PDB file of C-alpha atoms and ligand atoms in Angstrom:
ATOM      1  CA  MET U 730       4.681   3.985  33.549  1.00 48.00           C
ATOM      2  CA  THR U 731       4.075   0.596  31.923  1.00 54.00           C
ATOM      3  CA  ASP U 732       6.684  -0.951  29.678  1.00 87.00           C
ATOM      4  CA  ILE U 733       4.753  -0.518  26.434  1.00 93.00           C
ATOM      5  CA  PHE U 734       3.513   3.035  25.930  1.00 96.00           C
ATOM      6  CA  THR U 735       3.023   4.824  22.611  1.00 98.00           C
ATOM      7  CA  ILE U 736       2.899   8.571  22.103  1.00 98.00           C
ATOM      8  CA  ALA U 737       1.601   9.496  18.624  1.00 98.00           C
ATOM      9  CA  ILE U 738       2.402  13.007  17.397  1.00 98.00           C
ATOM     10  CA  ASP U 739       0.974  14.186  14.084  1.00 98.00           C
ATOM     11  CA  GLY U 740       0.837  17.495  12.286  1.00 98.00           C
ATOM     12  CA  PRO U 741       1.831  19.409   9.150  1.00 97.00           C
ATOM     13  CA  ALA U 742       5.396  20.261   8.105  1.00 93.00           C
ATOM     14  CA  ALA U 743       7.399  22.555  10.391  1.00 92.00           C
ATOM     15  CA  ALA U 744       4.767  22.808  13.134  1.00 95.00           C
ATOM     16  CA  GLY U 745       7.378  21.874  15.746  1.00 93.00           C
ATOM     17  CA  LYS U 746       6.431  18.215  16.161  1.00 95.00           C
ATOM     18  CA  GLY U 747       9.975  16.957  15.535  1.00 94.00           C
ATOM     19  CA  THR U 748      11.487  19.110  18.273  1.00 95.00           C
ATOM     20  CA  ILE U 749       8.646  18.316  20.676  1.00 97.00           C
ATOM     21  CA  SER U 750       8.860  14.581  19.924  1.00 98.00           C
ATOM     22  CA  LYS U 751      12.591  14.453  20.561  1.00 97.00           C
ATOM     23  CA  ALA U 752      12.246  16.377  23.821  1.00 97.00           C
ATOM     24  CA  ILE U 753       9.400  14.138  25.046  1.00 97.00           C
ATOM     25  CA  ALA U 754      11.344  10.990  24.152  1.00 97.00           C
ATOM     26  CA  ALA U 755      14.391  12.289  26.021  1.00 97.00           C
ATOM     27  CA  ARG U 756      12.279  13.274  29.041  1.00 95.00           C
ATOM     28  CA  PHE U 757      10.714   9.812  29.417  1.00 94.00           C
ATOM     29  CA  GLY U 758      13.612   7.749  28.098  1.00 96.00           C
ATOM     30  CA  PHE U 759      11.475   6.537  25.175  1.00 97.00           C
ATOM     31  CA  ALA U 760      12.704   5.607  21.707  1.00 97.00           C
ATOM     32  CA  HIS U 761      11.807   8.116  18.961  1.00 98.00           C
ATOM     33  CA  LEU U 762      10.913   7.474  15.328  1.00 97.00           C
ATOM     34  CA  ASP U 763      10.571  10.367  12.872  1.00 97.00           C
ATOM     35  CA  THR U 764       8.345   8.541  10.364  1.00 98.00           C
ATOM     36  CA  GLY U 765       8.773  11.353   7.820  1.00 98.00           C
ATOM     37  CA  LEU U 766      12.312  10.054   7.358  1.00 97.00           C
ATOM     38  CA  LEU U 767      10.927   6.766   5.982  1.00 98.00           C
ATOM     39  CA  TYR U 768       9.010   8.661   3.283  1.00 98.00           C
ATOM     40  CA  ARG U 769      11.963  10.984   2.671  1.00 98.00           C
ATOM     41  CA  ALA U 770      14.264   7.974   2.206  1.00 98.00           C
ATOM     42  CA  VAL U 771      11.825   6.514  -0.340  1.00 98.00           C
ATOM     43  CA  GLY U 772      11.516   9.938  -2.036  1.00 98.00           C
ATOM     44  CA  ALA U 773      15.307  10.280  -2.269  1.00 98.00           C
ATOM     45  CA  ARG U 774      15.612   6.856  -3.890  1.00 97.00           C
ATOM     46  CA  VAL U 775      12.876   7.781  -6.380  1.00 98.00           C
ATOM     47  CA  LEU U 776      14.738  11.006  -7.258  1.00 98.00           C
ATOM     48  CA  ALA U 777      17.732   8.746  -7.970  1.00 97.00           C
ATOM     49  CA  GLY U 778      15.627   6.706 -10.407  1.00 98.00           C
ATOM     50  CA  ALA U 779      14.082   3.936  -8.283  1.00 98.00           C
ATOM     51  CA  ASP U 780      10.496   2.708  -8.474  1.00 98.00           C
ATOM     52  CA  PRO U 781       8.608   4.053  -5.399  1.00 98.00           C
ATOM     53  CA  ILE U 782       6.937   0.782  -4.385  1.00 98.00           C
ATOM     54  CA  GLU U 783      10.148  -1.239  -4.826  1.00 98.00           C
ATOM     55  CA  ALA U 784      12.068   1.407  -2.884  1.00 98.00           C
ATOM     56  CA  ALA U 785       9.566   1.251   0.008  1.00 98.00           C
ATOM     57  CA  LYS U 786       9.608  -2.547   0.087  1.00 98.00           C
ATOM     58  CA  SER U 787      13.401  -2.746   0.141  1.00 97.00           C
ATOM     59  CA  LEU U 788      14.142   0.216   2.420  1.00 96.00           C
ATOM     60  CA  GLN U 789      17.344  -0.320   4.424  1.00 93.00           C
ATOM     61  CA  ALA U 790      18.655   1.390   7.567  1.00 90.00           C
ATOM     62  CA  GLN U 791      21.407   3.013   5.468  1.00 92.00           C
ATOM     63  CA  ASP U 792      18.765   4.746   3.283  1.00 94.00           C
ATOM     64  CA  MET U 793      17.726   6.682   6.392  1.00 93.00           C
ATOM     65  CA  GLU U 794      21.273   7.897   6.981  1.00 93.00           C
ATOM     66  CA  ARG U 795      21.687   9.847   3.721  1.00 93.00           C
ATOM     67  CA  ASP U 796      22.594  13.437   4.497  1.00 92.00           C
ATOM     68  CA  ASP U 797      20.307  14.973   1.830  1.00 92.00           C
ATOM     69  CA  LEU U 798      17.016  13.805   3.407  1.00 96.00           C
ATOM     70  CA  ARG U 799      16.208  17.232   4.914  1.00 90.00           C
ATOM     71  CA  SER U 800      16.295  19.150   1.614  1.00 89.00           C
ATOM     72  CA  ALA U 801      13.202  20.848   0.180  1.00 88.00           C
ATOM     73  CA  GLU U 802      13.463  18.721  -2.966  1.00 93.00           C
ATOM     74  CA  VAL U 803      13.389  15.471  -0.994  1.00 96.00           C
ATOM     75  CA  ALA U 804      10.492  16.791   1.132  1.00 93.00           C
ATOM     76  CA  GLN U 805       8.334  17.275  -1.960  1.00 94.00           C
ATOM     77  CA  ALA U 806       9.368  13.861  -3.331  1.00 97.00           C
ATOM     78  CA  ALA U 807       8.440  12.302   0.043  1.00 98.00           C
ATOM     79  CA  SER U 808       5.020  13.941  -0.028  1.00 95.00           C
ATOM     80  CA  LYS U 809       4.463  12.596  -3.564  1.00 96.00           C
ATOM     81  CA  VAL U 810       5.444   8.979  -2.825  1.00 98.00           C
ATOM     82  CA  ALA U 811       3.349   9.155   0.383  1.00 97.00           C
ATOM     83  CA  VAL U 812       0.190   9.340  -1.777  1.00 97.00           C
ATOM     84  CA  ILE U 813       0.805   5.786  -3.075  1.00 98.00           C
ATOM     85  CA  ALA U 814      -1.133   3.191  -1.057  1.00 98.00           C
ATOM     86  CA  GLU U 815       1.442   0.410  -1.673  1.00 98.00           C
ATOM     87  CA  VAL U 816       4.264   2.643  -0.435  1.00 98.00           C
ATOM     88  CA  ARG U 817       2.380   3.349   2.797  1.00 98.00           C
ATOM     89  CA  ALA U 818       1.461  -0.330   3.223  1.00 98.00           C
ATOM     90  CA  ALA U 819       5.108  -1.391   2.907  1.00 98.00           C
ATOM     91  CA  LEU U 820       6.051   0.875   5.839  1.00 98.00           C
ATOM     92  CA  VAL U 821       3.255  -0.068   8.284  1.00 98.00           C
ATOM     93  CA  ASP U 822       4.748  -3.143  10.008  1.00 97.00           C
ATOM     94  CA  PHE U 823       8.040  -1.455  10.813  1.00 97.00           C
ATOM     95  CA  GLN U 824       6.243   1.537  12.379  1.00 98.00           C
ATOM     96  CA  ARG U 825       3.824  -0.607  14.416  1.00 98.00           C
ATOM     97  CA  ALA U 826       6.622  -2.824  15.733  1.00 97.00           C
ATOM     98  CA  PHE U 827       8.577   0.294  16.724  1.00 97.00           C
ATOM     99  CA  ALA U 828       5.517   1.709  18.519  1.00 98.00           C
ATOM    100  CA  ARG U 829       5.083  -1.379  20.697  1.00 97.00           C
ATOM    101  CA  ARG U 830       8.727  -1.941  21.564  1.00 96.00           C
ATOM    102  CA  ALA U 831       9.511  -2.375  25.245  1.00 95.00           C
ATOM    103  CA  GLY U 832      10.390   0.808  27.083  1.00 95.00           C
ATOM    104  CA  GLY U 833       7.997   3.190  25.311  1.00 97.00           C
ATOM    105  CA  ALA U 834       8.023   4.979  21.975  1.00 98.00           C
ATOM    106  CA  VAL U 835       7.280   8.371  20.468  1.00 98.00           C
ATOM    107  CA  LEU U 836       6.391   8.389  16.755  1.00 98.00           C
ATOM    108  CA  ASP U 837       5.829  11.565  14.809  1.00 98.00           C
ATOM    109  CA  GLY U 838       4.291  11.861  11.358  1.00 98.00           C
ATOM    110  CA  ARG U 839       0.990  12.454   9.611  1.00 98.00           C
ATOM    111  CA  ASP U 840      -1.104   9.328  10.276  1.00 98.00           C
ATOM    112  CA  ILE U 841       0.273   7.903  13.515  1.00 98.00           C
ATOM    113  CA  GLY U 842      -2.794   8.564  15.689  1.00 98.00           C
ATOM    114  CA  THR U 843      -5.280   7.824  12.909  1.00 98.00           C
ATOM    115  CA  VAL U 844      -3.850   4.778  11.076  1.00 98.00           C
ATOM    116  CA  ILE U 845      -0.552   3.428  12.437  1.00 98.00           C
ATOM    117  CA  CYS U 846      -1.350   3.511  16.171  1.00 98.00           C
ATOM    118  CA  PRO U 847      -5.081   4.162  16.641  1.00 98.00           C
ATOM    119  CA  ASN U 848      -4.732   2.736  20.185  1.00 97.00           C
ATOM    120  CA  ALA U 849      -1.786   4.942  21.206  1.00 97.00           C
ATOM    121  CA  GLU U 850      -1.921   5.881  24.879  1.00 96.00           C
ATOM    122  CA  VAL U 851      -1.339   9.569  24.013  1.00 97.00           C
ATOM    123  CA  LYS U 852      -2.201  11.384  20.773  1.00 98.00           C
ATOM    124  CA  LEU U 853      -1.103  14.927  20.065  1.00 98.00           C
ATOM    125  CA  TYR U 854      -1.732  17.008  16.938  1.00 98.00           C
ATOM    126  CA  VAL U 855       0.819  19.808  16.683  1.00 98.00           C
ATOM    127  CA  THR U 856      -0.023  22.544  14.212  1.00 98.00           C
ATOM    128  CA  ALA U 857       0.603  26.234  13.357  1.00 98.00           C
ATOM    129  CA  SER U 858      -0.398  28.648  10.607  1.00 98.00           C
ATOM    130  CA  ALA U 859       1.206  28.069   7.196  1.00 98.00           C
ATOM    131  CA  GLU U 860       2.931  31.482   7.439  1.00 98.00           C
ATOM    132  CA  VAL U 861       4.519  30.736  10.817  1.00 97.00           C
ATOM    133  CA  ARG U 862       5.628  27.289   9.665  1.00 97.00           C
ATOM    134  CA  ALA U 863       7.115  28.669   6.448  1.00 97.00           C
ATOM    135  CA  GLY U 864       9.028  31.268   8.473  1.00 97.00           C
ATOM    136  CA  ARG U 865      10.517  28.558  10.686  1.00 94.00           C
ATOM    137  CA  ARG U 866      11.410  26.289   7.750  1.00 93.00           C
ATOM    138  CA  PHE U 867      12.961  29.241   5.870  1.00 95.00           C
ATOM    139  CA  LYS U 868      15.274  29.929   8.835  1.00 95.00           C
ATOM    140  CA  GLU U 869      16.194  26.254   9.077  1.00 91.00           C
ATOM    141  CA  LEU U 870      16.967  25.889   5.348  1.00 89.00           C
ATOM    142  CA  THR U 871      18.935  29.114   5.005  1.00 94.00           C
ATOM    143  CA  GLY U 872      20.773  28.264   8.247  1.00 94.00           C
ATOM    144  CA  LYS U 873      21.980  25.126   6.496  1.00 89.00           C
ATOM    145  CA  GLY U 874      23.076  27.147   3.482  1.00 91.00           C
ATOM    146  CA  GLU U 875      20.195  26.204   1.142  1.00 87.00           C
ATOM    147  CA  ALA U 876      19.450  29.127  -1.213  1.00 91.00           C
ATOM    148  CA  THR U 877      15.702  29.867  -1.173  1.00 93.00           C
ATOM    149  CA  SER U 878      13.145  32.622  -0.521  1.00 97.00           C
ATOM    150  CA  LEU U 879      10.335  32.897   2.022  1.00 98.00           C
ATOM    151  CA  GLU U 880       7.785  32.942  -0.843  1.00 98.00           C
ATOM    152  CA  THR U 881       9.165  29.685  -2.246  1.00 97.00           C
ATOM    153  CA  VAL U 882       9.117  28.011   1.161  1.00 96.00           C
ATOM    154  CA  LEU U 883       5.531  29.189   1.828  1.00 98.00           C
ATOM    155  CA  ALA U 884       4.401  27.861  -1.557  1.00 97.00           C
ATOM    156  CA  ASP U 885       6.149  24.527  -0.809  1.00 95.00           C
ATOM    157  CA  VAL U 886       4.528  24.283   2.641  1.00 96.00           C
ATOM    158  CA  LYS U 887       1.072  24.980   1.170  1.00 97.00           C
ATOM    159  CA  ALA U 888       1.573  22.474  -1.669  1.00 96.00           C
ATOM    160  CA  ARG U 889       2.690  19.797   0.787  1.00 94.00           C
ATOM    161  CA  ASP U 890      -0.236  20.559   3.163  1.00 97.00           C
ATOM    162  CA  ALA U 891      -2.711  20.250   0.295  1.00 97.00           C
ATOM    163  CA  ARG U 892      -1.214  16.935  -0.896  1.00 96.00           C
ATOM    164  CA  ASP U 893      -0.876  15.471   2.616  1.00 96.00           C
ATOM    165  CA  MET U 894      -4.387  16.535   3.731  1.00 97.00           C
ATOM    166  CA  ASN U 895      -6.313  15.682   0.576  1.00 97.00           C
ATOM    167  CA  ARG U 896      -4.880  12.294  -0.377  1.00 97.00           C
ATOM    168  CA  ALA U 897      -7.240   9.296  -0.283  1.00 97.00           C
ATOM    169  CA  GLU U 898      -4.913   7.113   1.794  1.00 96.00           C
ATOM    170  CA  ALA U 899      -4.266   8.093   5.433  1.00 97.00           C
ATOM    171  CA  PRO U 900      -4.728  11.866   4.950  1.00 97.00           C
ATOM    172  CA  LEU U 901      -3.262  14.244   7.510  1.00 98.00           C
ATOM    173  CA  LYS U 902      -5.913  15.089  10.113  1.00 97.00           C
ATOM    174  CA  PRO U 903      -6.176  15.039  13.898  1.00 98.00           C
ATOM    175  CA  ALA U 904      -7.465  11.770  15.383  1.00 98.00           C
ATOM    176  CA  ALA U 905     -10.874  12.279  16.996  1.00 98.00           C
ATOM    177  CA  ASP U 906      -9.268  11.847  20.439  1.00 96.00           C
ATOM    178  CA  ALA U 907      -6.076  13.853  19.785  1.00 97.00           C
ATOM    179  CA  VAL U 908      -5.130  16.874  21.868  1.00 96.00           C
ATOM    180  CA  VAL U 909      -4.522  19.755  19.423  1.00 97.00           C
ATOM    181  CA  ILE U 910      -1.618  22.115  20.208  1.00 97.00           C
ATOM    182  CA  ASP U 911      -1.381  25.219  18.004  1.00 97.00           C
ATOM    183  CA  THR U 912       2.205  26.494  18.242  1.00 96.00           C
ATOM    184  CA  SER U 913       1.683  29.639  16.091  1.00 97.00           C
ATOM    185  CA  GLU U 914       1.998  31.921  19.096  1.00 96.00           C
ATOM    186  CA  LEU U 915       4.020  29.660  21.355  1.00 96.00           C
ATOM    187  CA  SER U 916       7.712  29.123  21.883  1.00 91.00           C
ATOM    188  CA  ILE U 917       8.908  25.535  21.587  1.00 87.00           C
ATOM    189  CA  GLU U 918       9.396  25.503  25.368  1.00 92.00           C
ATOM    190  CA  GLN U 919       5.770  26.593  25.957  1.00 96.00           C
ATOM    191  CA  ALA U 920       4.459  24.009  23.474  1.00 95.00           C
ATOM    192  CA  LEU U 921       6.563  21.322  25.120  1.00 96.00           C
ATOM    193  CA  GLN U 922       5.174  22.222  28.551  1.00 96.00           C
ATOM    194  CA  ILE U 923       1.606  21.827  27.241  1.00 96.00           C
ATOM    195  CA  ALA U 924       2.514  18.462  25.696  1.00 96.00           C
ATOM    196  CA  LEU U 925       4.155  17.258  28.930  1.00 96.00           C
ATOM    197  CA  THR U 926       1.126  18.324  30.986  1.00 95.00           C
ATOM    198  CA  GLU U 927      -1.161  16.372  28.662  1.00 93.00           C
ATOM    199  CA  ILE U 928       1.037  13.275  28.833  1.00 93.00           C
ATOM    200  CA  SER U 929       1.290  13.437  32.614  1.00 90.00           C
ATOM    201  CA  ALA U 930      -2.506  13.603  32.841  1.00 88.00           C
ATOM    202  CA  LEU U 931      -2.832  10.470  30.677  1.00 82.00           C
ATOM    203  CA  LYS U 932      -0.060   8.268  31.970  1.00 75.00           C
TER     204      LYS U 932
HETATM  205  O1   DC H2172       7.492  15.021   8.503  1.00 65.85           O
HETATM  206  P1   DC H2172       8.246  15.264   7.169  1.00 65.85           P
HETATM  207  O2   DC H2172       8.138  16.685   6.712  1.00 65.85           O
HETATM  208  O3   DC H2172       9.642  14.775   7.225  1.00 65.85           O
HETATM  209  O4   DC H2172       7.459  14.342   6.093  1.00 65.85           O
HETATM  210  C1   DC H2172       7.782  14.332   4.720  1.00 65.85           C
HETATM  211  C2   DC H2172       6.567  13.861   3.922  1.00 65.85           C
HETATM  212  O5   DC H2172       6.336  12.459   4.189  1.00 65.85           O
HETATM  213  C3   DC H2172       5.267  14.557   4.248  1.00 65.85           C
HETATM  214  O6   DC H2172       5.049  15.699   3.439  1.00 65.85           O
HETATM  215  C4   DC H2172       4.222  13.481   4.001  1.00 65.85           C
HETATM  216  C5   DC H2172       4.948  12.183   4.234  1.00 65.85           C
HETATM  217  N1   DC H2172       4.617  11.534   5.504  1.00 65.85           N
HETATM  218  C6   DC H2172       3.465  10.776   5.540  1.00 65.85           C
HETATM  219  O7   DC H2172       2.719  10.730   4.569  1.00 65.85           O
HETATM  220  N2   DC H2172       3.152  10.074   6.667  1.00 65.85           N
HETATM  221  C7   DC H2172       3.932  10.124   7.755  1.00 65.85           C
HETATM  222  N3   DC H2172       3.605   9.414   8.844  1.00 65.85           N
HETATM  223  C8   DC H2172       5.102  10.922   7.733  1.00 65.85           C
HETATM  224  C9   DC H2172       5.411  11.632   6.601  1.00 65.85           C
END
């Protein structure tokens, strides 16, 4: 495999793209960037009173290390700041530089194959029904001790899907040349096998 190789993985919340991305990165020895964390870090700073555009422009590595970034509240805040064109613009260079670093990179998010890395060597779009995704996220949140209900999580997932898919700037959608993997009826291991087969065919 050549030194510079980008794998772009997009999809809605809780479709399994994070787990698949990490496993692919580990398998090939590539670096991994969860780009949702950038938006979550901006969202968390906004919840603490910051201006979204200023927060995006001055994002520091330590902002990504906060331990509250995985909460449902921060997820919604991330989805809201992600609508703002200037917020997205402030995060582009960092993501593109990461994608072209030596040794290969896996980036997962919403607009990696469409906007950030339109020339990525591999593009995957990992999805699943809203109900299946809500079920997975509910387990994850309650496993961490967050008090919530399945109905609340499903409503959150649907609200985030609608905002992420219908925004004017870099909306969530599969790139024209992305391979779509629907994980609704698959285990993570099965989905990973499909992803690895696709990558092997393209590398
Ligand atoms: O992947 P995630 O659930 O951590 O993402 C949180 C929010 O950040 C998501 O609802 C929309 C936004 N996001 C985005 O707009 N573009 C990305 N590349 C990644 C995330």
